[in-house]
Structure formats: C-alpha cells, structure tokens
Short mmCIF file of C-alpha atoms in Angstrom, two decimals:
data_model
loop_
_atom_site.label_atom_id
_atom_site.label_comp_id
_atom_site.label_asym_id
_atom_site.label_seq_id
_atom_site.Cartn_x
_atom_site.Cartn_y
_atom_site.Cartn_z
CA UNK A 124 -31.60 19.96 -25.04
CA UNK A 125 -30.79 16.96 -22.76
CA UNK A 126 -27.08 18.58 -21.99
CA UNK A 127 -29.16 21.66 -21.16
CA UNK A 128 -31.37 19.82 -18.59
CA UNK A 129 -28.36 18.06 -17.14
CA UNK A 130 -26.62 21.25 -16.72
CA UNK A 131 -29.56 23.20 -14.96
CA UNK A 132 -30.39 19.83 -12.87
CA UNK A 133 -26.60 19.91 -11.24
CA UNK A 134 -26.90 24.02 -10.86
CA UNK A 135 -29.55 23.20 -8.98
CA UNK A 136 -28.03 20.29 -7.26
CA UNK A 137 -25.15 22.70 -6.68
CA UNK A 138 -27.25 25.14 -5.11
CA UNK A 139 -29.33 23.36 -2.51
CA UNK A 140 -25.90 21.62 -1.67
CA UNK A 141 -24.55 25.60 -0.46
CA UNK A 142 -28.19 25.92 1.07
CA UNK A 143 -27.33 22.92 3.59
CA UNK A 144 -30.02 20.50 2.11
CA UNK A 145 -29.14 17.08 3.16
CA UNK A 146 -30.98 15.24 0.11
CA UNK A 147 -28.58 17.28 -2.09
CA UNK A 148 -25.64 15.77 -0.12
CA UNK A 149 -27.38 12.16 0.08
CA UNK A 150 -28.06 12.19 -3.20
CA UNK A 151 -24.22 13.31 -3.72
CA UNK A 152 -22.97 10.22 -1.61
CA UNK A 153 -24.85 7.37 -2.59
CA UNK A 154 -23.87 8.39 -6.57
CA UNK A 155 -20.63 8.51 -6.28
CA UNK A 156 -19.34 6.97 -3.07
CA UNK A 157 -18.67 3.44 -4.33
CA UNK A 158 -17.19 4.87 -8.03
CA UNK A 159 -14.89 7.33 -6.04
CA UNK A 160 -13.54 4.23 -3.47
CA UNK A 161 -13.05 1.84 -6.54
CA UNK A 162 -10.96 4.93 -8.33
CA UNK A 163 -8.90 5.65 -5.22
CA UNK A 164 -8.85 1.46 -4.19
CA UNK A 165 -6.94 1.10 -7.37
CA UNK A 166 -4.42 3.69 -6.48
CA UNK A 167 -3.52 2.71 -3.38
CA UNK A 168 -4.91 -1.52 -3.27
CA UNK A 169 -6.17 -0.20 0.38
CA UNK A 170 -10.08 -0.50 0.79
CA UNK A 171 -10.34 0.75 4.40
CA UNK A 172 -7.69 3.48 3.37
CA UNK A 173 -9.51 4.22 0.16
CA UNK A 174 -13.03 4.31 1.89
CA UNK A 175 -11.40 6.46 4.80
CA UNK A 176 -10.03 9.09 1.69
CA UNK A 177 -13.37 8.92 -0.29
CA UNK A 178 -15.35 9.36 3.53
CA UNK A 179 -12.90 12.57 4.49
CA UNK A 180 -13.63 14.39 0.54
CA UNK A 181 -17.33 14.19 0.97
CA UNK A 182 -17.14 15.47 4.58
CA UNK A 183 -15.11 18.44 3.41
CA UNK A 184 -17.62 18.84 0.42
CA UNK A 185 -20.24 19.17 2.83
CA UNK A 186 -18.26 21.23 5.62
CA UNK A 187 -17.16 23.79 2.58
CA UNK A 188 -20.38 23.86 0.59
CA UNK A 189 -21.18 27.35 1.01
CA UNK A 190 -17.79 27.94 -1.03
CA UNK A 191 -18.08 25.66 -3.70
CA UNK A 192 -17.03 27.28 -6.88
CA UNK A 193 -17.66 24.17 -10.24
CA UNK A 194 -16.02 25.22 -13.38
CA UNK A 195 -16.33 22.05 -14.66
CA UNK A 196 -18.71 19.14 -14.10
CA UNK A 197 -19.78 18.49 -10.80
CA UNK A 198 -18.29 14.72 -11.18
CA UNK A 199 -15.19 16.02 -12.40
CA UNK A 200 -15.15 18.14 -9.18
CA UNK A 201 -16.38 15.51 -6.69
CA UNK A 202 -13.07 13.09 -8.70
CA UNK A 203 -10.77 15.97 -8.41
CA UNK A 204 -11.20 16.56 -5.03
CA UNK A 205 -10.97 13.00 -4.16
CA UNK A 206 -7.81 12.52 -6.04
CA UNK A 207 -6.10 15.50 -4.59
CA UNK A 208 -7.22 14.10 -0.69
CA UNK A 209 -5.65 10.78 -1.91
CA UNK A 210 -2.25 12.49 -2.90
CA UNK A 211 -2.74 14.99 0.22
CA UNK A 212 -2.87 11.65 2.28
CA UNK A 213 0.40 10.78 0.81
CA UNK A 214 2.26 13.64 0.77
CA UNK A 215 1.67 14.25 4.76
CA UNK A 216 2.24 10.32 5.75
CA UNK A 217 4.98 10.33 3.39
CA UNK A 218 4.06 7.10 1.85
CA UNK A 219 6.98 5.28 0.17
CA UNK A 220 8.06 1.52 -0.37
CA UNK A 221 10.12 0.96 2.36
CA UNK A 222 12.43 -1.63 2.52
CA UNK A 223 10.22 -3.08 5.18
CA UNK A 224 6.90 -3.60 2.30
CA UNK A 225 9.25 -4.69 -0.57
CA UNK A 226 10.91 -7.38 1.97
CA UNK A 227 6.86 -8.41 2.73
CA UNK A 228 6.51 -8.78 -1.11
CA UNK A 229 9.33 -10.66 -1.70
CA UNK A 230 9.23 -13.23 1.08
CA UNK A 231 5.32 -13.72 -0.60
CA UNK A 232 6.49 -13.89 -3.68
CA UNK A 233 9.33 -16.59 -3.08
CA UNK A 234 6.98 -18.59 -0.88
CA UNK A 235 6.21 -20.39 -4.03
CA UNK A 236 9.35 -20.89 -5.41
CA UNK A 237 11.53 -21.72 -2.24
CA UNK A 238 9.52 -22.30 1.19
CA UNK A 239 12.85 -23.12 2.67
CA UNK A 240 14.13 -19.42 2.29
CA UNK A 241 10.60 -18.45 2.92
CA UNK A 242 10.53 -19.70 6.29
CA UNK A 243 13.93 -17.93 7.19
CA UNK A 244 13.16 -15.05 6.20
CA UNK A 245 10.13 -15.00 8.12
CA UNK A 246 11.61 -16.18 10.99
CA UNK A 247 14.42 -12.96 10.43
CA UNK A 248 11.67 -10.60 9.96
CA UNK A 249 10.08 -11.91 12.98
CA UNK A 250 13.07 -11.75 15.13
CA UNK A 251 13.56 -7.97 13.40
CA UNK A 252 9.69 -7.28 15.14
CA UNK A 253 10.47 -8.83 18.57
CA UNK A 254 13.06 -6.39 19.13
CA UNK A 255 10.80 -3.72 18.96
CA UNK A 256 10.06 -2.03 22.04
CA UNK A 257 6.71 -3.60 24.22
CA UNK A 258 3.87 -0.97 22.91
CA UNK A 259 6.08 -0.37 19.73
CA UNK A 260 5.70 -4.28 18.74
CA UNK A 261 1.94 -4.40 19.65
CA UNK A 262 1.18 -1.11 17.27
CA UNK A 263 2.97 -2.27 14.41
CA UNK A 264 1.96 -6.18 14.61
CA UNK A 265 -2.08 -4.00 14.72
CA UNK A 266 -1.22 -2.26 11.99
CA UNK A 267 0.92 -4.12 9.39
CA UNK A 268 0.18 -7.60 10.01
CA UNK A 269 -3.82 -7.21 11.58
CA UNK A 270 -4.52 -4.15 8.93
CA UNK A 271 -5.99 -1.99 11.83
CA UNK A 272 -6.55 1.73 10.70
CA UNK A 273 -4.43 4.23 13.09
CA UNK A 274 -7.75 5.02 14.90
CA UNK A 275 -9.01 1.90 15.50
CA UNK A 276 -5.38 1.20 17.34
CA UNK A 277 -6.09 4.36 19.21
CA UNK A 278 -9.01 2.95 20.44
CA UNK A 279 -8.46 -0.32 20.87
CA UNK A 280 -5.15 0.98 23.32
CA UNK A 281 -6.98 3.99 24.99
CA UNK A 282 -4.03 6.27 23.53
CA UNK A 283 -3.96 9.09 20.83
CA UNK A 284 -3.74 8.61 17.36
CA UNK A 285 -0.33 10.85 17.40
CA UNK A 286 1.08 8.37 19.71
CA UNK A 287 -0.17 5.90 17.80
CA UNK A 288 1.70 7.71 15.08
CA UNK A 289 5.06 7.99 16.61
CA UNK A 290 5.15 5.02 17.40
CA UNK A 291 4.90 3.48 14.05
CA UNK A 292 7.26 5.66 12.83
CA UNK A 293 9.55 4.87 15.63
CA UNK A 294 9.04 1.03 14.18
CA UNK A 295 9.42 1.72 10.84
CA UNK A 296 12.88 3.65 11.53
CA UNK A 297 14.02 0.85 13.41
CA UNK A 298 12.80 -2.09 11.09
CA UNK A 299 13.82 -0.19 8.10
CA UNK A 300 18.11 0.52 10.01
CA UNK A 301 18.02 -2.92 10.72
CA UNK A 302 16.77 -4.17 6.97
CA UNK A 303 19.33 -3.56 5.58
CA UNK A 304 21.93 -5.28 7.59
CA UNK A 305 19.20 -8.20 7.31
CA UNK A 306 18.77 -7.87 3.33
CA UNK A 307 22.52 -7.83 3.04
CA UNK A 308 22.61 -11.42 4.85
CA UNK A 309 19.72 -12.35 2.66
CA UNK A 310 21.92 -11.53 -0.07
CA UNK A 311 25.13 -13.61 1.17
CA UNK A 312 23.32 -16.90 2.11
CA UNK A 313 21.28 -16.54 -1.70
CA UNK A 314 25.28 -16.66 -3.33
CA UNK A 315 26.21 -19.47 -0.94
#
C-alpha cells in the first residue's frame, strides 16, 4: 500500500512539474541536487564541473517539463538524465587525458619521491606555458592552474566564452606538440 502511495505521490509530483508549479521543481532540486553532484563529482573529481552538469539537467528538466514522459522512477529519470548531460559534456569537449594532465600527475606524484626532477620538470612545463601566446598564456594559467570555469574567464576578460574556447584549445594543441618532444627528454635524462 505504501509503494502505491509513493507511486501516486510522484504522478502527482510529475504532474504539477508539466503544470509549471515551482514547489514541484523546488521540491525536485533541493532532493536531489547534492546526491546528483556527489554521483557526477565522482565521475569526473570536478565539483564546479559536476555542480555546473547537475545545474544544466535540472534547468532542462524544468525548460522540457511539459514533455516529460517517466517510465521508470522519477529518481531513476532525474539520474539518467544527469548521467547522460555528464557524458554529453564529454563527448562535445572531447575530454581525454592529454599528455598535458598525465605530465601534471606525474610531476605530483614524483614530488615525493625525487624533488630534484620535480623541480625540472616544473620549470620545463613552465617554460612549455611561457611560450604560449600573451592572451593564450593568461586563459590557460585561469583555467588549468587557477581552476576558473570557461565563463568565469569570459567574464573576468570581457571576451566570449567561444574565444575563450579556442583559445584553450589553441593551448592545449600547442602544449600537447611540444610534450612530447619534452617527455622524450624527460625520458633521456631519467636513463642518464
């Protein structure tokens, strides 16, 4: 009988959602919000990004709720939908570990076990960074090193968050042609 009041409880939930009733969508957010950005934090060890995924899902919940169609739970929807904006996220920014990230690790890693080499190969990577171009350098130190979202960079700079876009990827190409000239010397002066 319990399952049955559950059931009729979200069907109503469900409906005053598509009827544009904010407590319906309040209710929605504050019950899953910080269970949907610990789920997607652990995919991705990003909380900004992870908050910024979980944020975009409900707004599309609520900009689409007139067409909301549950087979299944309405958790299991909410979680599905939040998963698939996660993997949307990475299929269009074409996440991948670059050369660049597992350098990062590495040098962190072997901080403990060799500051010596730790210290050169920060110095390298810096030296990589300085080459960038002016406004190229200053988006990617925001980003990668100051963890600034895209749009807070865009703001900060008074530019758009495409060019904020291009020009990290204009980094990354750069930083990533030039790795692995720089990885190979790694490897040389790690057998001498």
């Amino acid at each position: 009988m319990e399952n049955t009041k559950q059931k009729l409880d979200t069907k109503k939930l469900i409906k005053r959602l598509r009827q544009g009733k904010a407590e319906a969508y309040n209710y929605l957010f504050s019950e899953y919000y910080d269970w949907l950005c610990n789920y997607i934090f652990s995919l991705c060890e990003d909380r900004s990004l992870a908050e910024d995924i979980v944020q975009d899902t409900m707004t599309k919940l609520w900009e689409g709720r007139k067409k909301i169609h549950i087979t299944s739970s309405l958790k299991n929807y909410i979680f599905k939908s939040c998963h698939n904006q996660f993997l949307q996220h990475i299929r269009k920014q074409k996440i991948q570990f670059d050369s660049l990230d597992q350098m990062r690790w590495d040098v962190i890693a072997e901080k403990t076990l060799e500051h010596e080499n730790y210290d050169y190969k920060i110095n390298k990577l810096n030296k990589l960074i300085n080459q960038l171009p002016p406004r190229c350098k200053e988006i990617f130190v925001k980003n990668k090193l100051e963890n600034k979202k895209y749009r807070e960079i865009a703001i900060d700079m008074n530019i758009s968050i495409k060019t904020v876009e291009k020009q990290m990827s204009k980094a990354l190409l750069f930083l990533r042609k030039n790795a692995c000239s720089f990885i190979f010397i790694m490897y040389l002066t790690n057998i001498v």
